[in-house]
Amino acid sequence: ASYALNEIELAEKVVQHVKSTIKNEAEYLKFSALIHAKKGNLPAALEAINSLKSMPATVFVPNSWYAAIYAALGEKDTMYEYLEMAIDDREREIHDIRWISAFDPYVDEAHFKDIMRRMWTPIGEVDA
C-alpha cells in the first residue's frame, strides 16, 4: 500500500509526541512499527515488533496491534494469525481494526469479513 508522504510525516510527529509526553513505551513502539512498515523500512519495523514482544509480562500488548503492523507490512497470513488470537482472547482492541488504515487492503476479503462478524458475536452466543 502506498501512503502520502504528508500522512507519514504527520504520523511521525504524533509518535514523537507520544514518546515525549505520554511515556508509554508500548504505544510508542506500536506506532513506530506502523510508520516504519508504511515507509517500507522492514528492518526498523521488525526491530520495533521484537521490542514489543520483549516487553515485561506486566505490559499488555494486544494481538490486534501486531496484526495491524503485519497488515502494514503486507504479511497477510501473519496478520490473520494475530487477528484470530485477538478474537480468541476477546481483546477489546479488536474493535479498533475498523479504523486502522493498515487493514484497508483486506476489508473485502472473506476472512477479514468473517473476523469482523465474529468480533461482534455476543459472549453468550454459541459459535456455529
N, CA, C and O atoms as a GROMACS GRO file, in nm:
protein
  512
    1ALA      N    1   0.084  -0.119   0.000
    1ALA     CA    2   0.000   0.000   0.000
    1ALA      C    3   0.088   0.124   0.000
    1ALA      O    4   0.195   0.125   0.061
    2SER      N    5   0.043   0.226  -0.068
    2SER     CA    6   0.119   0.350  -0.068
    2SER      C    7   0.048   0.453   0.019
    2SER      O    8  -0.075   0.458   0.025
    3TYR      N    9   0.127   0.533   0.085
    3TYR     CA   10   0.073   0.633   0.175
    3TYR      C   11   0.132   0.768   0.137
    3TYR      O   12   0.248   0.776   0.098
    4ALA      N   13   0.053   0.872   0.148
    4ALA     CA   14   0.102   1.006   0.118
    4ALA      C   15   0.211   1.044   0.216
    4ALA      O   16   0.200   1.018   0.336
    5LEU      N   17   0.316   1.106   0.163
    5LEU     CA   18   0.429   1.144   0.247
    5LEU      C   19   0.385   1.233   0.363
    5LEU      O   20   0.435   1.217   0.474
    6ASN      N   21   0.293   1.326   0.338
    6ASN     CA   22   0.250   1.416   0.446
    6ASN      C   23   0.179   1.339   0.558
    6ASN      O   24   0.187   1.378   0.674
    7GLU      N   25   0.109   1.228   0.525
    7GLU     CA   26   0.046   1.146   0.628
    7GLU      C   27   0.152   1.081   0.715
    7GLU      O   28   0.137   1.075   0.837
    8ILE      N   29   0.257   1.032   0.654
    8ILE     CA   30   0.365   0.967   0.730
    8ILE      C   31   0.437   1.070   0.816
    8ILE      O   32   0.468   1.043   0.932
    9GLU      N   33   0.464   1.187   0.760
    9GLU     CA   34   0.531   1.291   0.838
    9GLU      C   35   0.446   1.332   0.958
    9GLU      O   36   0.499   1.352   1.068
   10LEU      N   37   0.316   1.345   0.938
   10LEU     CA   38   0.226   1.379   1.048
   10LEU      C   39   0.227   1.268   1.153
   10LEU      O   40   0.231   1.296   1.273
   11ALA      N   41   0.222   1.143   1.107
   11ALA     CA   42   0.225   1.030   1.200
   11ALA      C   43   0.354   1.030   1.280
   11ALA      O   44   0.352   1.002   1.400
   12GLU      N   45   0.466   1.060   1.216
   12GLU     CA   46   0.594   1.065   1.289
   12GLU      C   47   0.591   1.171   1.398
   12GLU      O   48   0.644   1.149   1.507
   13LYS      N   49   0.529   1.286   1.371
   13LYS     CA   50   0.517   1.391   1.472
   13LYS      C   51   0.431   1.344   1.590
   13LYS      O   52   0.462   1.371   1.705
   14VAL      N   53   0.323   1.272   1.558
   14VAL     CA   54   0.237   1.220   1.664
   14VAL      C   55   0.314   1.120   1.749
   14VAL      O   56   0.304   1.122   1.872
   15VAL      N   57   0.390   1.033   1.684
   15VAL     CA   58   0.468   0.933   1.758
   15VAL      C   59   0.569   1.001   1.849
   15VAL      O   60   0.586   0.960   1.964
   16GLN      N   61   0.635   1.103   1.801
   16GLN     CA   62   0.731   1.175   1.886
   16GLN      C   63   0.660   1.240   2.003
   16GLN      O   64   0.715   1.246   2.114
   17HIS      N   65   0.539   1.289   1.981
   17HIS     CA   66   0.460   1.347   2.090
   17HIS      C   67   0.426   1.239   2.194
   17HIS      O   68   0.437   1.262   2.314
   18VAL      N   69   0.386   1.123   2.145
   18VAL     CA   70   0.355   1.012   2.236
   18VAL      C   71   0.478   0.978   2.319
   18VAL      O   72   0.469   0.959   2.440
   19LYS      N   73   0.592   0.969   2.253
   19LYS     CA   74   0.716   0.931   2.321
   19LYS      C   75   0.756   1.036   2.426
   19LYS      O   76   0.800   1.002   2.535
   20SER      N   77   0.740   1.163   2.391
   20SER     CA   78   0.790   1.267   2.480
   20SER      C   79   0.692   1.307   2.589
   20SER      O   80   0.734   1.358   2.693
   21THR      N   81   0.563   1.284   2.569
   21THR     CA   82   0.467   1.331   2.669
   21THR      C   83   0.400   1.220   2.748
   21THR      O   84   0.381   1.233   2.869
   22ILE      N   85   0.363   1.112   2.682
   22ILE     CA   86   0.289   1.008   2.750
   22ILE      C   87   0.379   0.907   2.818
   22ILE      O   88   0.342   0.847   2.919
   23LYS      N   89   0.498   0.888   2.763
   23LYS     CA   90   0.595   0.794   2.820
   23LYS      C   91   0.542   0.651   2.822
   23LYS      O   92   0.574   0.573   2.912
   24ASN      N   93   0.462   0.617   2.723
   24ASN     CA   94   0.409   0.482   2.712
   24ASN      C   95   0.490   0.412   2.604
   24ASN      O   96   0.466   0.430   2.484
   25GLU      N   97   0.586   0.332   2.647
   25GLU     CA   98   0.678   0.271   2.552
   25GLU      C   99   0.608   0.177   2.455
   25GLU      O  100   0.643   0.173   2.337
   26ALA      N  101   0.509   0.101   2.503
   26ALA     CA  102   0.439   0.008   2.415
   26ALA      C  103   0.365   0.084   2.305
   26ALA      O  104   0.370   0.044   2.188
   27GLU      N  105   0.295   0.192   2.340
   27GLU     CA  106   0.225   0.272   2.239
   27GLU      C  107   0.325   0.329   2.140
   27GLU      O  108   0.302   0.326   2.019
   28TYR      N  109   0.436   0.381   2.190
   28TYR     CA  110   0.538   0.436   2.102
   28TYR      C  111   0.588   0.330   2.004
   28TYR      O  112   0.600   0.356   1.885
   29LEU      N  113   0.617   0.211   2.055
   29LEU     CA  114   0.669   0.104   1.969
   29LEU      C  115   0.566   0.062   1.865
   29LEU      O  116   0.601   0.034   1.750
   30LYS      N  117   0.439   0.056   1.904
   30LYS     CA  118   0.333   0.021   1.809
   30LYS      C  119   0.330   0.121   1.694
   30LYS      O  120   0.335   0.081   1.577
   31PHE      N  121   0.322   0.248   1.726
   31PHE     CA  122   0.314   0.350   1.622
   31PHE      C  123   0.442   0.357   1.541
   31PHE      O  124   0.439   0.377   1.419
   32SER      N  125   0.555   0.340   1.608
   32SER     CA  126   0.682   0.341   1.538
   32SER      C  127   0.689   0.227   1.437
   32SER      O  128   0.733   0.247   1.323
   33ALA      N  129   0.646   0.108   1.477
   33ALA     CA  130   0.646  -0.007   1.386
   33ALA      C  131   0.555   0.018   1.268
   33ALA      O  132   0.590  -0.015   1.154
   34LEU      N  133   0.438   0.075   1.293
   34LEU     CA  134   0.344   0.105   1.184
   34LEU      C  135   0.404   0.205   1.085
   34LEU      O  136   0.391   0.188   0.964
   35ILE      N  137   0.467   0.308   1.137
   35ILE     CA  138   0.527   0.408   1.049
   35ILE      C  139   0.640   0.346   0.966
   35ILE      O  140   0.647   0.368   0.846
   36HIS      N  141   0.726   0.269   1.031
   36HIS     CA  142   0.835   0.205   0.956
   36HIS      C  143   0.780   0.110   0.851
   36HIS      O  144   0.833   0.103   0.740
   37ALA      N  145   0.673   0.038   0.884
   37ALA     CA  146   0.612  -0.054   0.788
   37ALA      C  147   0.557   0.024   0.669
   37ALA      O  148   0.576  -0.016   0.554
   38LYS      N  149   0.488   0.134   0.696
   38LYS     CA  150   0.429   0.214   0.588
   38LYS      C  151   0.536   0.279   0.501
   38LYS      O  152   0.513   0.304   0.383
   39LYS      N  153   0.652   0.307   0.559
   39LYS     CA  154   0.762   0.364   0.482
   39LYS      C  155   0.841   0.256   0.409
   39LYS      O  156   0.929   0.287   0.328
   40GLY      N  157   0.810   0.130   0.436
   40GLY     CA  158   0.881   0.021   0.372
   40GLY      C  159   1.013  -0.012   0.436
   40GLY      O  160   1.098  -0.078   0.376
   41ASN      N  161   1.033   0.033   0.560
   41ASN     CA  162   1.157   0.006   0.632
   41ASN      C  163   1.138  -0.121   0.716
   41ASN      O  164   1.111  -0.114   0.835
   42LEU      N  165   1.154  -0.237   0.651
   42LEU     CA  166   1.130  -0.365   0.716
   42LEU      C  167   1.219  -0.389   0.838
   42LEU      O  168   1.168  -0.431   0.942
   43PRO      N  169   1.350  -0.364   0.830
   43PRO     CA  170   1.434  -0.391   0.949
   43PRO      C  171   1.390  -0.310   1.072
   43PRO      O  172   1.387  -0.364   1.183
   44ALA      N  173   1.356  -0.183   1.054
   44ALA     CA  174   1.314  -0.100   1.167
   44ALA      C  175   1.179  -0.145   1.220
   44ALA      O  176   1.157  -0.145   1.341
   45ALA      N  177   1.088  -0.185   1.130
   45ALA     CA  178   0.957  -0.234   1.174
   45ALA      C  179   0.973  -0.363   1.254
   45ALA      O  180   0.911  -0.379   1.359
   46LEU      N  181   1.057  -0.454   1.206
   46LEU     CA  182   1.081  -0.580   1.278
   46LEU      C  183   1.150  -0.556   1.412
   46LEU      O  184   1.122  -0.627   1.509
   47GLU      N  185   1.238  -0.458   1.418
   47GLU     CA  186   1.303  -0.425   1.545
   47GLU      C  187   1.200  -0.376   1.646
   47GLU      O  188   1.206  -0.412   1.763
   48ALA      N  189   1.107  -0.292   1.601
   48ALA     CA  190   1.001  -0.244   1.690
   48ALA      C  191   0.911  -0.358   1.735
   48ALA      O  192   0.870  -0.364   1.851
   49ILE      N  193   0.879  -0.451   1.643
   49ILE     CA  194   0.798  -0.568   1.678
   49ILE      C  195   0.870  -0.650   1.785
   49ILE      O  196   0.809  -0.691   1.884
   50ASN      N  197   0.998  -0.674   1.765
   50ASN     CA  198   1.075  -0.753   1.863
   50ASN      C  199   1.080  -0.683   1.998
   50ASN      O  200   1.076  -0.748   2.102
   51SER      N  201   1.089  -0.550   1.997
   51SER     CA  202   1.088  -0.475   2.122
   51SER      C  203   0.953  -0.489   2.192
   51SER      O  204   0.946  -0.501   2.314
   52LEU      N  205   0.844  -0.487   2.114
   52LEU     CA  206   0.712  -0.508   2.172
   52LEU      C  207   0.701  -0.646   2.235
   52LEU      O  208   0.647  -0.662   2.344
   53LYS      N  209   0.753  -0.746   2.165
   53LYS     CA  210   0.747  -0.883   2.215
   53LYS      C  211   0.834  -0.903   2.339
   53LYS      O  212   0.815  -0.998   2.415
   54SER      N  213   0.930  -0.813   2.358
   54SER     CA  214   1.020  -0.822   2.473
   54SER      C  215   0.971  -0.741   2.593
   54SER      O  216   1.038  -0.735   2.696
   55MET      N  217   0.855  -0.680   2.580
   55MET     CA  218   0.802  -0.600   2.691
   55MET      C  219   0.778  -0.692   2.811
   55MET      O  220   0.750  -0.810   2.794
   56PRO      N  221   0.790  -0.638   2.932
   56PRO     CA  222   0.763  -0.720   3.050
   56PRO      C  223   0.622  -0.777   3.048
   56PRO      O  224   0.532  -0.719   2.987
   57ALA      N  225   0.602  -0.890   3.113
   57ALA     CA  226   0.471  -0.957   3.115
   57ALA      C  227   0.363  -0.867   3.175
   57ALA      O  228   0.244  -0.889   3.151
   58THR      N  229   0.402  -0.768   3.252
   58THR     CA  230   0.305  -0.677   3.313
   58THR      C  231   0.249  -0.576   3.213
   58THR      O  232   0.152  -0.506   3.243
   59VAL      N  233   0.310  -0.568   3.095
   59VAL     CA  234   0.265  -0.475   2.992
   59VAL      C  235   0.181  -0.553   2.891
   59VAL      O  236   0.231  -0.645   2.825
   60PHE      N  237   0.054  -0.517   2.879
   60PHE     CA  238  -0.036  -0.584   2.786
   60PHE      C  239  -0.016  -0.526   2.646
   60PHE      O  240  -0.033  -0.406   2.624
   61VAL      N  241   0.020  -0.612   2.553
   61VAL     CA  242   0.034  -0.573   2.413
   61VAL      C  243  -0.069  -0.654   2.334
   61VAL      O  244  -0.051  -0.774   2.315
   62PRO      N  245  -0.176  -0.590   2.288
   62PRO     CA  246  -0.282  -0.662   2.218
   62PRO      C  247  -0.236  -0.729   2.089
   62PRO      O  248  -0.153  -0.674   2.016
   63ASN      N  249  -0.290  -0.845   2.063
   63ASN     CA  250  -0.259  -0.915   1.938
   63ASN      C  251  -0.304  -0.833   1.818
   63ASN      O  252  -0.244  -0.842   1.710
   64SER      N  253  -0.408  -0.752   1.834
   64SER     CA  254  -0.455  -0.670   1.722
   64SER      C  255  -0.351  -0.565   1.682
   64SER      O  256  -0.349  -0.522   1.567
   65TRP      N  257  -0.264  -0.523   1.775
   65TRP     CA  258  -0.156  -0.431   1.741
   65TRP      C  259  -0.058  -0.500   1.646
   65TRP      O  260  -0.019  -0.443   1.544
   66TYR      N  261  -0.020  -0.623   1.682
   66TYR     CA  262   0.070  -0.698   1.593
   66TYR      C  263   0.004  -0.718   1.457
   66TYR      O  264   0.070  -0.706   1.354
   67ALA      N  265  -0.125  -0.749   1.457
   67ALA     CA  266  -0.196  -0.770   1.332
   67ALA      C  267  -0.189  -0.645   1.244
   67ALA      O  268  -0.168  -0.655   1.123
   68ALA      N  269  -0.206  -0.528   1.303
   68ALA     CA  270  -0.200  -0.403   1.227
   68ALA      C  271  -0.062  -0.382   1.166
   68ALA      O  272  -0.050  -0.339   1.052
   69ILE      N  273   0.041  -0.411   1.244
   69ILE     CA  274   0.177  -0.393   1.194
   69ILE      C  275   0.203  -0.489   1.077
   69ILE      O  276   0.256  -0.448   0.974
   70TYR      N  277   0.165  -0.614   1.095
   70TYR     CA  278   0.186  -0.711   0.986
   70TYR      C  279   0.098  -0.677   0.866
   70TYR      O  280   0.138  -0.704   0.753
   71ALA      N  281  -0.018  -0.620   0.887
   71ALA     CA  282  -0.102  -0.575   0.776
   71ALA      C  283  -0.030  -0.467   0.697
   71ALA      O  284  -0.028  -0.469   0.574
   72ALA      N  285   0.030  -0.372   0.769
   72ALA     CA  286   0.103  -0.263   0.704
   72ALA      C  287   0.224  -0.316   0.628
   72ALA      O  288   0.266  -0.258   0.528
   73LEU      N  289   0.282  -0.426   0.676
   73LEU     CA  290   0.396  -0.488   0.608
   73LEU      C  291   0.352  -0.574   0.489
   73LEU      O  292   0.435  -0.619   0.411
   74GLY      N  293   0.220  -0.597   0.476
   74GLY     CA  294   0.171  -0.682   0.370
   74GLY      C  295   0.184  -0.830   0.401
   74GLY      O  296   0.172  -0.915   0.312
   75GLU      N  297   0.208  -0.863   0.529
   75GLU     CA  298   0.222  -1.002   0.573
   75GLU      C  299   0.084  -1.053   0.613
   75GLU      O  300   0.052  -1.064   0.732
   76LYS      N  301   0.003  -1.085   0.513
   76LYS     CA  302  -0.137  -1.119   0.534
   76LYS      C  303  -0.157  -1.240   0.624
   76LYS      O  304  -0.241  -1.237   0.714
   77ASP      N  305  -0.082  -1.348   0.602
   77ASP     CA  306  -0.101  -1.469   0.682
   77ASP      C  307  -0.074  -1.443   0.830
   77ASP      O  308  -0.150  -1.488   0.917
   78THR      N  309   0.034  -1.371   0.859
   78THR     CA  310   0.068  -1.339   0.998
   78THR      C  311  -0.036  -1.246   1.057
   78THR      O  312  -0.073  -1.259   1.173
   79MET      N  313  -0.083  -1.150   0.977
   79MET     CA  314  -0.188  -1.059   1.022
   79MET      C  315  -0.310  -1.138   1.067
   79MET      O  316  -0.365  -1.113   1.174
   80TYR      N  317  -0.353  -1.235   0.985
   80TYR     CA  318  -0.471  -1.314   1.020
   80TYR      C  319  -0.446  -1.400   1.143
   80TYR      O  320  -0.538  -1.422   1.222
   81GLU      N  321  -0.325  -1.451   1.161
   81GLU     CA  322  -0.294  -1.529   1.281
   81GLU      C  323  -0.317  -1.444   1.406
   81GLU      O  324  -0.378  -1.490   1.503
   82TYR      N  325  -0.267  -1.320   1.404
   82TYR     CA  326  -0.283  -1.232   1.520
   82TYR      C  327  -0.428  -1.188   1.538
   82TYR      O  328  -0.474  -1.174   1.651
   83LEU      N  329  -0.500  -1.165   1.429
   83LEU     CA  330  -0.641  -1.130   1.442
   83LEU      C  331  -0.720  -1.245   1.503
   83LEU      O  332  -0.809  -1.223   1.585
   84GLU      N  333  -0.688  -1.367   1.463
   84GLU     CA  334  -0.755  -1.485   1.521
   84GLU      C  335  -0.726  -1.495   1.671
   84GLU      O  336  -0.815  -1.526   1.750
   85MET      N  337  -0.599  -1.469   1.710
   85MET     CA  338  -0.566  -1.473   1.852
   85MET      C  339  -0.641  -1.364   1.928
   85MET      O  340  -0.685  -1.385   2.041
   86ALA      N  341  -0.655  -1.247   1.867
   86ALA     CA  342  -0.728  -1.137   1.931
   86ALA      C  343  -0.874  -1.175   1.951
   86ALA      O  344  -0.932  -1.145   2.055
   87ILE      N  345  -0.933  -1.240   1.852
   87ILE     CA  346  -1.071  -1.287   1.864
   87ILE      C  347  -1.081  -1.392   1.975
   87ILE      O  348  -1.169  -1.384   2.060
   88ASP      N  349  -0.990  -1.489   1.973
   88ASP     CA  350  -0.993  -1.597   2.073
   88ASP      C  351  -0.978  -1.542   2.214
   88ASP      O  352  -1.039  -1.593   2.308
   89ASP      N  353  -0.895  -1.439   2.229
   89ASP     CA  354  -0.872  -1.379   2.361
   89ASP      C  355  -0.975  -1.273   2.397
   89ASP      O  356  -0.970  -1.214   2.505
   90ARG      N  357  -1.070  -1.250   2.306
   90ARG     CA  358  -1.174  -1.149   2.325
   90ARG      C  359  -1.116  -1.012   2.364
   90ARG      O  360  -1.165  -0.946   2.456
   91GLU      N  361  -1.012  -0.973   2.292
   91GLU     CA  362  -0.949  -0.844   2.318
   91GLU      C  363  -1.044  -0.731   2.277
   91GLU      O  364  -1.101  -0.734   2.168
   92ARG      N  365  -1.059  -0.635   2.362
   92ARG     CA  366  -1.146  -0.522   2.326
   92ARG      C  367  -1.084  -0.439   2.214
   92ARG      O  368  -1.155  -0.372   2.140
   93GLU      N  369  -0.951  -0.443   2.203
   93GLU     CA  370  -0.882  -0.366   2.099
   93GLU      C  371  -0.914  -0.414   1.959
   93GLU      O  372  -0.891  -0.342   1.862
   94ILE      N  373  -0.968  -0.536   1.946
   94ILE     CA  374  -1.002  -0.589   1.814
   94ILE      C  375  -1.103  -0.498   1.744
   94ILE      O  376  -1.107  -0.494   1.621
   95HIS      N  377  -1.184  -0.427   1.820
   95HIS     CA  378  -1.285  -0.340   1.760
   95HIS      C  379  -1.222  -0.219   1.691
   95HIS      O  380  -1.288  -0.153   1.610
   96ASP      N  381  -1.097  -0.189   1.720
   96ASP     CA  382  -1.030  -0.076   1.657
   96ASP      C  383  -0.991  -0.103   1.513
   96ASP      O  384  -0.959  -0.010   1.440
   97ILE      N  385  -0.993  -0.228   1.470
   97ILE     CA  386  -0.945  -0.258   1.335
   97ILE      C  387  -1.028  -0.189   1.227
   97ILE      O  388  -0.981  -0.171   1.115
   98ARG      N  389  -1.149  -0.151   1.260
   98ARG     CA  390  -1.233  -0.081   1.162
   98ARG      C  391  -1.175   0.055   1.124
   98ARG      O  392  -1.204   0.106   1.016
   99TRP      N  393  -1.093   0.113   1.211
   99TRP     CA  394  -1.042   0.248   1.187
   99TRP      C  395  -0.893   0.254   1.159
   99TRP      O  396  -0.838   0.363   1.145
  100ILE      N  397  -0.827   0.141   1.149
  100ILE     CA  398  -0.683   0.139   1.125
  100ILE      C  399  -0.659   0.119   0.976
  100ILE      O  400  -0.695   0.016   0.920
  101SER      N  401  -0.598   0.218   0.912
  101SER     CA  402  -0.583   0.217   0.766
  101SER      C  403  -0.499   0.101   0.716
  101SER      O  404  -0.511   0.063   0.600
  102ALA      N  405  -0.414   0.044   0.800
  102ALA     CA  406  -0.332  -0.069   0.756
  102ALA      C  407  -0.418  -0.188   0.712
  102ALA      O  408  -0.373  -0.270   0.632
  103PHE      N  409  -0.540  -0.197   0.763
  103PHE     CA  410  -0.629  -0.307   0.727
  103PHE      C  411  -0.710  -0.280   0.600
  103PHE      O  412  -0.777  -0.371   0.549
  104ASP      N  413  -0.706  -0.158   0.548
  104ASP     CA  414  -0.787  -0.122   0.433
  104ASP      C  415  -0.774  -0.218   0.314
  104ASP      O  416  -0.875  -0.250   0.252
  105PRO      N  417  -0.654  -0.265   0.280
  105PRO     CA  418  -0.644  -0.356   0.166
  105PRO      C  419  -0.715  -0.491   0.186
  105PRO      O  420  -0.733  -0.566   0.089
  106TYR      N  421  -0.754  -0.522   0.307
  106TYR     CA  422  -0.808  -0.654   0.338
  106TYR      C  423  -0.958  -0.655   0.367
  106TYR      O  424  -1.017  -0.761   0.385
  107VAL      N  425  -1.020  -0.538   0.372
  107VAL     CA  426  -1.159  -0.531   0.420
  107VAL      C  427  -1.259  -0.607   0.332
  107VAL      O  428  -1.365  -0.645   0.380
  108ASP      N  429  -1.225  -0.629   0.208
  108ASP     CA  430  -1.318  -0.701   0.120
  108ASP      C  431  -1.291  -0.851   0.114
  108ASP      O  432  -1.364  -0.924   0.047
  109GLU      N  433  -1.188  -0.897   0.184
  109GLU     CA  434  -1.157  -1.040   0.184
  109GLU      C  435  -1.254  -1.115   0.275
  109GLU      O  436  -1.295  -1.064   0.379
  110ALA      N  437  -1.288  -1.236   0.236
  110ALA     CA  438  -1.384  -1.317   0.312
  110ALA      C  439  -1.336  -1.340   0.455
  110ALA      O  440  -1.415  -1.333   0.548
  111HIS      N  441  -1.207  -1.368   0.474
  111HIS     CA  442  -1.154  -1.395   0.607
  111HIS      C  443  -1.168  -1.271   0.696
  111HIS      O  444  -1.207  -1.281   0.813
  112PHE      N  445  -1.137  -1.154   0.640
  112PHE     CA  446  -1.148  -1.030   0.718
  112PHE      C  447  -1.294  -1.003   0.754
  112PHE      O  448  -1.325  -0.964   0.867
  113LYS      N  449  -1.384  -1.023   0.658
  113LYS     CA  450  -1.527  -1.004   0.685
  113LYS      C  451  -1.575  -1.099   0.794
  113LYS      O  452  -1.657  -1.062   0.878
  114ASP      N  453  -1.523  -1.222   0.792
  114ASP     CA  454  -1.559  -1.320   0.896
  114ASP      C  455  -1.511  -1.273   1.034
  114ASP      O  456  -1.582  -1.287   1.133
  115ILE      N  457  -1.392  -1.219   1.039
  115ILE     CA  458  -1.340  -1.167   1.166
  115ILE      C  459  -1.426  -1.051   1.214
  115ILE      O  460  -1.459  -1.043   1.333
  116MET      N  461  -1.463  -0.963   1.123
  116MET     CA  462  -1.549  -0.850   1.161
  116MET      C  463  -1.683  -0.902   1.216
  116MET      O  464  -1.734  -0.848   1.314
  117ARG      N  465  -1.738  -1.005   1.155
  117ARG     CA  466  -1.864  -1.063   1.202
  117ARG      C  467  -1.845  -1.125   1.340
  117ARG      O  468  -1.927  -1.103   1.430
  118ARG      N  469  -1.739  -1.202   1.356
  118ARG     CA  470  -1.717  -1.272   1.483
  118ARG      C  471  -1.680  -1.179   1.598
  118ARG      O  472  -1.706  -1.211   1.714
  119MET      N  473  -1.621  -1.066   1.569
  119MET     CA  474  -1.584  -0.977   1.680
  119MET      C  475  -1.707  -0.913   1.742
  119MET      O  476  -1.699  -0.856   1.851
  120TRP      N  477  -1.819  -0.921   1.674
  120TRP     CA  478  -1.943  -0.867   1.729
  120TRP      C  479  -2.033  -0.976   1.786
  120TRP      O  480  -2.145  -0.947   1.826
  121THR      N  481  -1.984  -1.101   1.791
  121THR     CA  482  -2.062  -1.211   1.847
  121THR      C  483  -2.079  -1.190   1.997
  121THR      O  484  -1.979  -1.174   2.067
  122PRO      N  485  -2.201  -1.190   2.046
  122PRO     CA  486  -2.221  -1.176   2.192
  122PRO      C  487  -2.151  -1.288   2.267
  122PRO      O  488  -2.141  -1.400   2.217
  123ILE      N  489  -2.102  -1.258   2.386
  123ILE     CA  490  -2.025  -1.354   2.465
  123ILE      C  491  -2.104  -1.482   2.491
  123ILE      O  492  -2.045  -1.590   2.490
  124GLY      N  493  -2.234  -1.473   2.514
  124GLY     CA  494  -2.313  -1.590   2.545
  124GLY      C  495  -2.354  -1.672   2.425
  124GLY      O  496  -2.405  -1.783   2.440
  125GLU      N  497  -2.332  -1.619   2.304
  125GLU     CA  498  -2.376  -1.690   2.183
  125GLU      C  499  -2.281  -1.804   2.150
  125GLU      O  500  -2.159  -1.790   2.160
  126VAL      N  501  -2.337  -1.915   2.111
  126VAL     CA  502  -2.256  -2.031   2.076
  126VAL      C  503  -2.210  -2.016   1.932
  126VAL      O  504  -2.287  -1.979   1.844
  127ASP      N  505  -2.080  -2.046   1.910
  127ASP     CA  506  -2.026  -2.039   1.774
  127ASP      C  507  -2.091  -2.145   1.687
  127ASP      O  508  -2.116  -2.257   1.732
  128ALA      N  509  -2.119  -2.110   1.563
  128ALA     CA  510  -2.181  -2.203   1.469
  128ALA      C  511  -2.080  -2.300   1.414
  128ALA      O  512  -2.114  -2.387   1.334
   0.00000   0.00000   0.00000
